[in-house]
């Protein structure tokens, strides 16, 4: 085959806990991640020339070598120079449905899809863990985006352990179109404000693991208890993003008033999501939030938890 079309789902964070600094300058995390049905379509096609090219239908997404999808292709050319020489360049086309700079890992999902697409195009036969090792070189969220579903993510977010699938849970997402939050800013500000709380004895992984508070949520996931999952969600980055962005804070309060199973900011924001027990429940929350906040800048979506990451379609 000379072309592959892939589905790249967005993620939300059901739990995001910052455990401390890492020697590499990143933060040690304990997260629970979830793929959702809101997804981009990524086409990876053999190019007639040696060139890597990326095209995207969204004006805010770069079409040059800074695009995460381009960076994934570039990494493959460096890691597999013989295959690159044999098969030539690739043309990547991104059909964006996932909002950009939203805390939903849209760029990371695109990069993950390109790794899978090139693996197929160049007949490399890489395993999931080999792909995840490559993905971690591009960004912390890429390894999760590859395998998807419901999973624990530790380390800097790149060490993935699968959890049982959660089906039939629905989600409403809401985001102000003109608002973006830098992930680096969010972590840096958290470190400045709360870094003194990192205990000095958390140098070993074992010590850090003892401090993790996701146990009850993981139990609720094992029991497939959507109501409990909604109540137990947590995101440390809310502590810095909500006070700095009134709109995000007000959005969360408004979503909570719509009687969801629970509501939380995703990743470093600014998207806020609400969990719902059915499609009808999600649509009712969506209608209510639009009525409560009739701002033309507020975008909303409904989606469903999905049990997989990158899929060939
Ligand atoms: C907020 C989340 O989306 C939650 O899933 C991720 O933690 C961020 O994932 P990402 O955007 O793929 O992150 P990267 O591209 O690896 O890093 C972006 C920036 O976030 C900060 N960063 C990220 C991950 C981490 N464990 N510690 C950090 O301090 C670093 O300043 C880094 O420069
Ligand atoms: N393929 C891509 N899709 C979207 N944005 C991209 C892509 N490549 C590079 N970018 C740039 O990366 C920035 C962050 O985009 P992205 O949508 O991945 O953020 P995010 O959802 O907040 O990610 P995360 O949740 O992993 O922190 C954007 O401002 C955009 O300019």
mmCIF file with all atom_site columns, C-alpha atoms and ligand atoms in Angstrom, residues 11 13 16 22 25-29 31 33 103 105 108 138-142 155-157 183-185 187-188 191 237 267-268, ligand 1:
data_model
loop_
_atom_site.group_PDB
_atom_site.id
_atom_site.type_symbol
_atom_site.label_atom_id
_atom_site.label_alt_id
_atom_site.label_comp_id
_atom_site.label_asym_id
_atom_site.label_entity_id
_atom_site.label_seq_id
_atom_site.pdbx_PDB_ins_code
_atom_site.Cartn_x
_atom_site.Cartn_y
_atom_site.Cartn_z
_atom_site.occupancy
_atom_site.B_iso_or_equiv
_atom_site.pdbx_formal_charge
_atom_site.auth_seq_id
_atom_site.auth_comp_id
_atom_site.auth_asym_id
_atom_site.auth_atom_id
_atom_site.pdbx_PDB_model_num
ATOM   1  C CA  . UNK A 1 11  ? -7.342 12.357 25.295 1.00 0.00 ? 11  UNK A CA  1
ATOM   2  C CA  . UNK A 1 13  ? -6.954 13.366 31.971 1.00 0.00 ? 13  UNK A CA  1
ATOM   3  C CA  . UNK A 1 16  ? -3.215 14.371 36.961 1.00 0.00 ? 16  UNK A CA  1
ATOM   4  C CA  . UNK A 1 22  ? 12.795 15.225 37.657 1.00 0.00 ? 22  UNK A CA  1
ATOM   5  C CA  . UNK A 1 25  ? 13.659 19.316 34.124 1.00 0.00 ? 25  UNK A CA  1
ATOM   6  C CA  . UNK A 1 26  ? 10.241 17.705 33.583 1.00 0.00 ? 26  UNK A CA  1
ATOM   7  C CA  . UNK A 1 27  ? 7.818  16.716 36.353 1.00 0.00 ? 27  UNK A CA  1
ATOM   8  C CA  . UNK A 1 28  ? 7.233  13.251 37.743 1.00 0.00 ? 28  UNK A CA  1
ATOM   9  C CA  . UNK A 1 29  ? 3.528  12.500 37.221 1.00 0.00 ? 29  UNK A CA  1
ATOM   10 C CA  . UNK A 1 31  ? -1.994 10.262 35.678 1.00 0.00 ? 31  UNK A CA  1
ATOM   11 C CA  . UNK A 1 33  ? -5.667 9.064  30.815 1.00 0.00 ? 33  UNK A CA  1
ATOM   12 C CA  . UNK A 1 103 ? -5.157 20.217 26.608 1.00 0.00 ? 103 UNK A CA  1
ATOM   13 C CA  . UNK A 1 105 ? -3.202 16.229 22.974 1.00 0.00 ? 105 UNK A CA  1
ATOM   14 C CA  . UNK A 1 108 ? 0.552  14.369 20.047 1.00 0.00 ? 108 UNK A CA  1
ATOM   15 C CA  . UNK A 1 138 ? 8.521  13.684 20.401 1.00 0.00 ? 138 UNK A CA  1
ATOM   16 C CA  . UNK A 1 139 ? 6.404  14.496 23.474 1.00 0.00 ? 139 UNK A CA  1
ATOM   17 C CA  . UNK A 1 140 ? 5.227  13.125 26.816 1.00 0.00 ? 140 UNK A CA  1
ATOM   18 C CA  . UNK A 1 141 ? 1.627  12.485 25.636 1.00 0.00 ? 141 UNK A CA  1
ATOM   19 C CA  . UNK A 1 142 ? 2.599  10.596 22.441 1.00 0.00 ? 142 UNK A CA  1
ATOM   20 C CA  . UNK A 1 155 ? 7.248  9.008  34.713 1.00 0.00 ? 155 UNK A CA  1
ATOM   21 C CA  . UNK A 1 156 ? 6.903  12.226 32.722 1.00 0.00 ? 156 UNK A CA  1
ATOM   22 C CA  . UNK A 1 157 ? 3.622  10.770 31.381 1.00 0.00 ? 157 UNK A CA  1
ATOM   23 C CA  . UNK A 1 183 ? 1.734  23.624 28.981 1.00 0.00 ? 183 UNK A CA  1
ATOM   24 C CA  . UNK A 1 184 ? 5.282  24.733 29.867 1.00 0.00 ? 184 UNK A CA  1
ATOM   25 C CA  . UNK A 1 185 ? 3.879  27.829 31.645 1.00 0.00 ? 185 UNK A CA  1
ATOM   26 C CA  . UNK A 1 187 ? 4.099  23.284 34.921 1.00 0.00 ? 187 UNK A CA  1
ATOM   27 C CA  . UNK A 1 188 ? 6.594  26.075 35.588 1.00 0.00 ? 188 UNK A CA  1
ATOM   28 C CA  . UNK A 1 191 ? 6.686  24.455 40.433 1.00 0.00 ? 191 UNK A CA  1
ATOM   29 C CA  . UNK A 1 237 ? -2.745 21.918 37.189 1.00 0.00 ? 237 UNK A CA  1
ATOM   30 C CA  . UNK A 1 267 ? -4.335 18.517 31.047 1.00 0.00 ? 267 UNK A CA  1
ATOM   31 C CA  . UNK A 1 268 ? -3.046 22.080 31.161 1.00 0.00 ? 268 UNK A CA  1
HETATM 32 C C1  . LIG B 2 .   ? -0.483 18.304 30.392 1.00 0.00 ? 1   LIG B C1  1
HETATM 33 C C2  . LIG B 2 .   ? -0.389 16.967 29.689 1.00 0.00 ? 1   LIG B C2  1
HETATM 34 O O1  . LIG B 2 .   ? -0.990 17.050 28.414 1.00 0.00 ? 1   LIG B O1  1
HETATM 35 C C3  . LIG B 2 .   ? -1.167 15.933 30.496 1.00 0.00 ? 1   LIG B C3  1
HETATM 36 O O2  . LIG B 2 .   ? -1.390 14.733 29.775 1.00 0.00 ? 1   LIG B O2  1
HETATM 37 C C4  . LIG B 2 .   ? 1.064  16.508 29.549 1.00 0.00 ? 1   LIG B C4  1
HETATM 38 O O3  . LIG B 2 .   ? 1.697  16.392 30.808 1.00 0.00 ? 1   LIG B O3  1
HETATM 39 C C5  . LIG B 2 .   ? 1.870  17.400 28.622 1.00 0.00 ? 1   LIG B C5  1
HETATM 40 O O4  . LIG B 2 .   ? 2.252  16.613 27.559 1.00 0.00 ? 1   LIG B O4  1
HETATM 41 P P1  . LIG B 2 .   ? 2.973  17.209 26.250 1.00 0.00 ? 1   LIG B P1  1
HETATM 42 O O5  . LIG B 2 .   ? 2.263  18.433 25.784 1.00 0.00 ? 1   LIG B O5  1
HETATM 43 O O6  . LIG B 2 .   ? 3.168  16.057 25.324 1.00 0.00 ? 1   LIG B O6  1
HETATM 44 O O7  . LIG B 2 .   ? 4.343  17.660 26.917 1.00 0.00 ? 1   LIG B O7  1
HETATM 45 P P2  . LIG B 2 .   ? 5.800  17.860 26.302 1.00 0.00 ? 1   LIG B P2  1
HETATM 46 O O8  . LIG B 2 .   ? 5.692  18.352 24.885 1.00 0.00 ? 1   LIG B O8  1
HETATM 47 O O9  . LIG B 2 .   ? 6.611  16.646 26.583 1.00 0.00 ? 1   LIG B O9  1
HETATM 48 O O10 . LIG B 2 .   ? 6.302  19.047 27.223 1.00 0.00 ? 1   LIG B O10 1
HETATM 49 C C6  . LIG B 2 .   ? 5.785  20.358 27.148 1.00 0.00 ? 1   LIG B C6  1
HETATM 50 C C7  . LIG B 2 .   ? 6.282  21.123 28.363 1.00 0.00 ? 1   LIG B C7  1
HETATM 51 O O11 . LIG B 2 .   ? 5.543  20.735 29.518 1.00 0.00 ? 1   LIG B O11 1
HETATM 52 C C8  . LIG B 2 .   ? 6.382  20.589 30.656 1.00 0.00 ? 1   LIG B C8  1
HETATM 53 N N1  . LIG B 2 .   ? 6.248  19.205 31.202 1.00 0.00 ? 1   LIG B N1  1
HETATM 54 C C9  . LIG B 2 .   ? 5.661  18.234 30.470 1.00 0.00 ? 1   LIG B C9  1
HETATM 55 C C10 . LIG B 2 .   ? 5.500  16.964 30.976 1.00 0.00 ? 1   LIG B C10 1
HETATM 56 C C11 . LIG B 2 .   ? 6.005  16.703 32.277 1.00 0.00 ? 1   LIG B C11 1
HETATM 57 N N2  . LIG B 2 .   ? 5.907  15.496 32.829 1.00 0.00 ? 1   LIG B N2  1
HETATM 58 N N3  . LIG B 2 .   ? 6.595  17.691 32.983 1.00 0.00 ? 1   LIG B N3  1
HETATM 59 C C12 . LIG B 2 .   ? 6.716  18.951 32.466 1.00 0.00 ? 1   LIG B C12 1
HETATM 60 O O12 . LIG B 2 .   ? 7.243  19.838 33.133 1.00 0.00 ? 1   LIG B O12 1
HETATM 61 C C13 . LIG B 2 .   ? 7.781  20.941 30.215 1.00 0.00 ? 1   LIG B C13 1
HETATM 62 O O13 . LIG B 2 .   ? 7.986  22.286 30.538 1.00 0.00 ? 1   LIG B O13 1
HETATM 63 C C14 . LIG B 2 .   ? 7.735  20.829 28.712 1.00 0.00 ? 1   LIG B C14 1
HETATM 64 O O14 . LIG B 2 .   ? 8.585  21.765 28.120 1.00 0.00 ? 1   LIG B O14 1
#
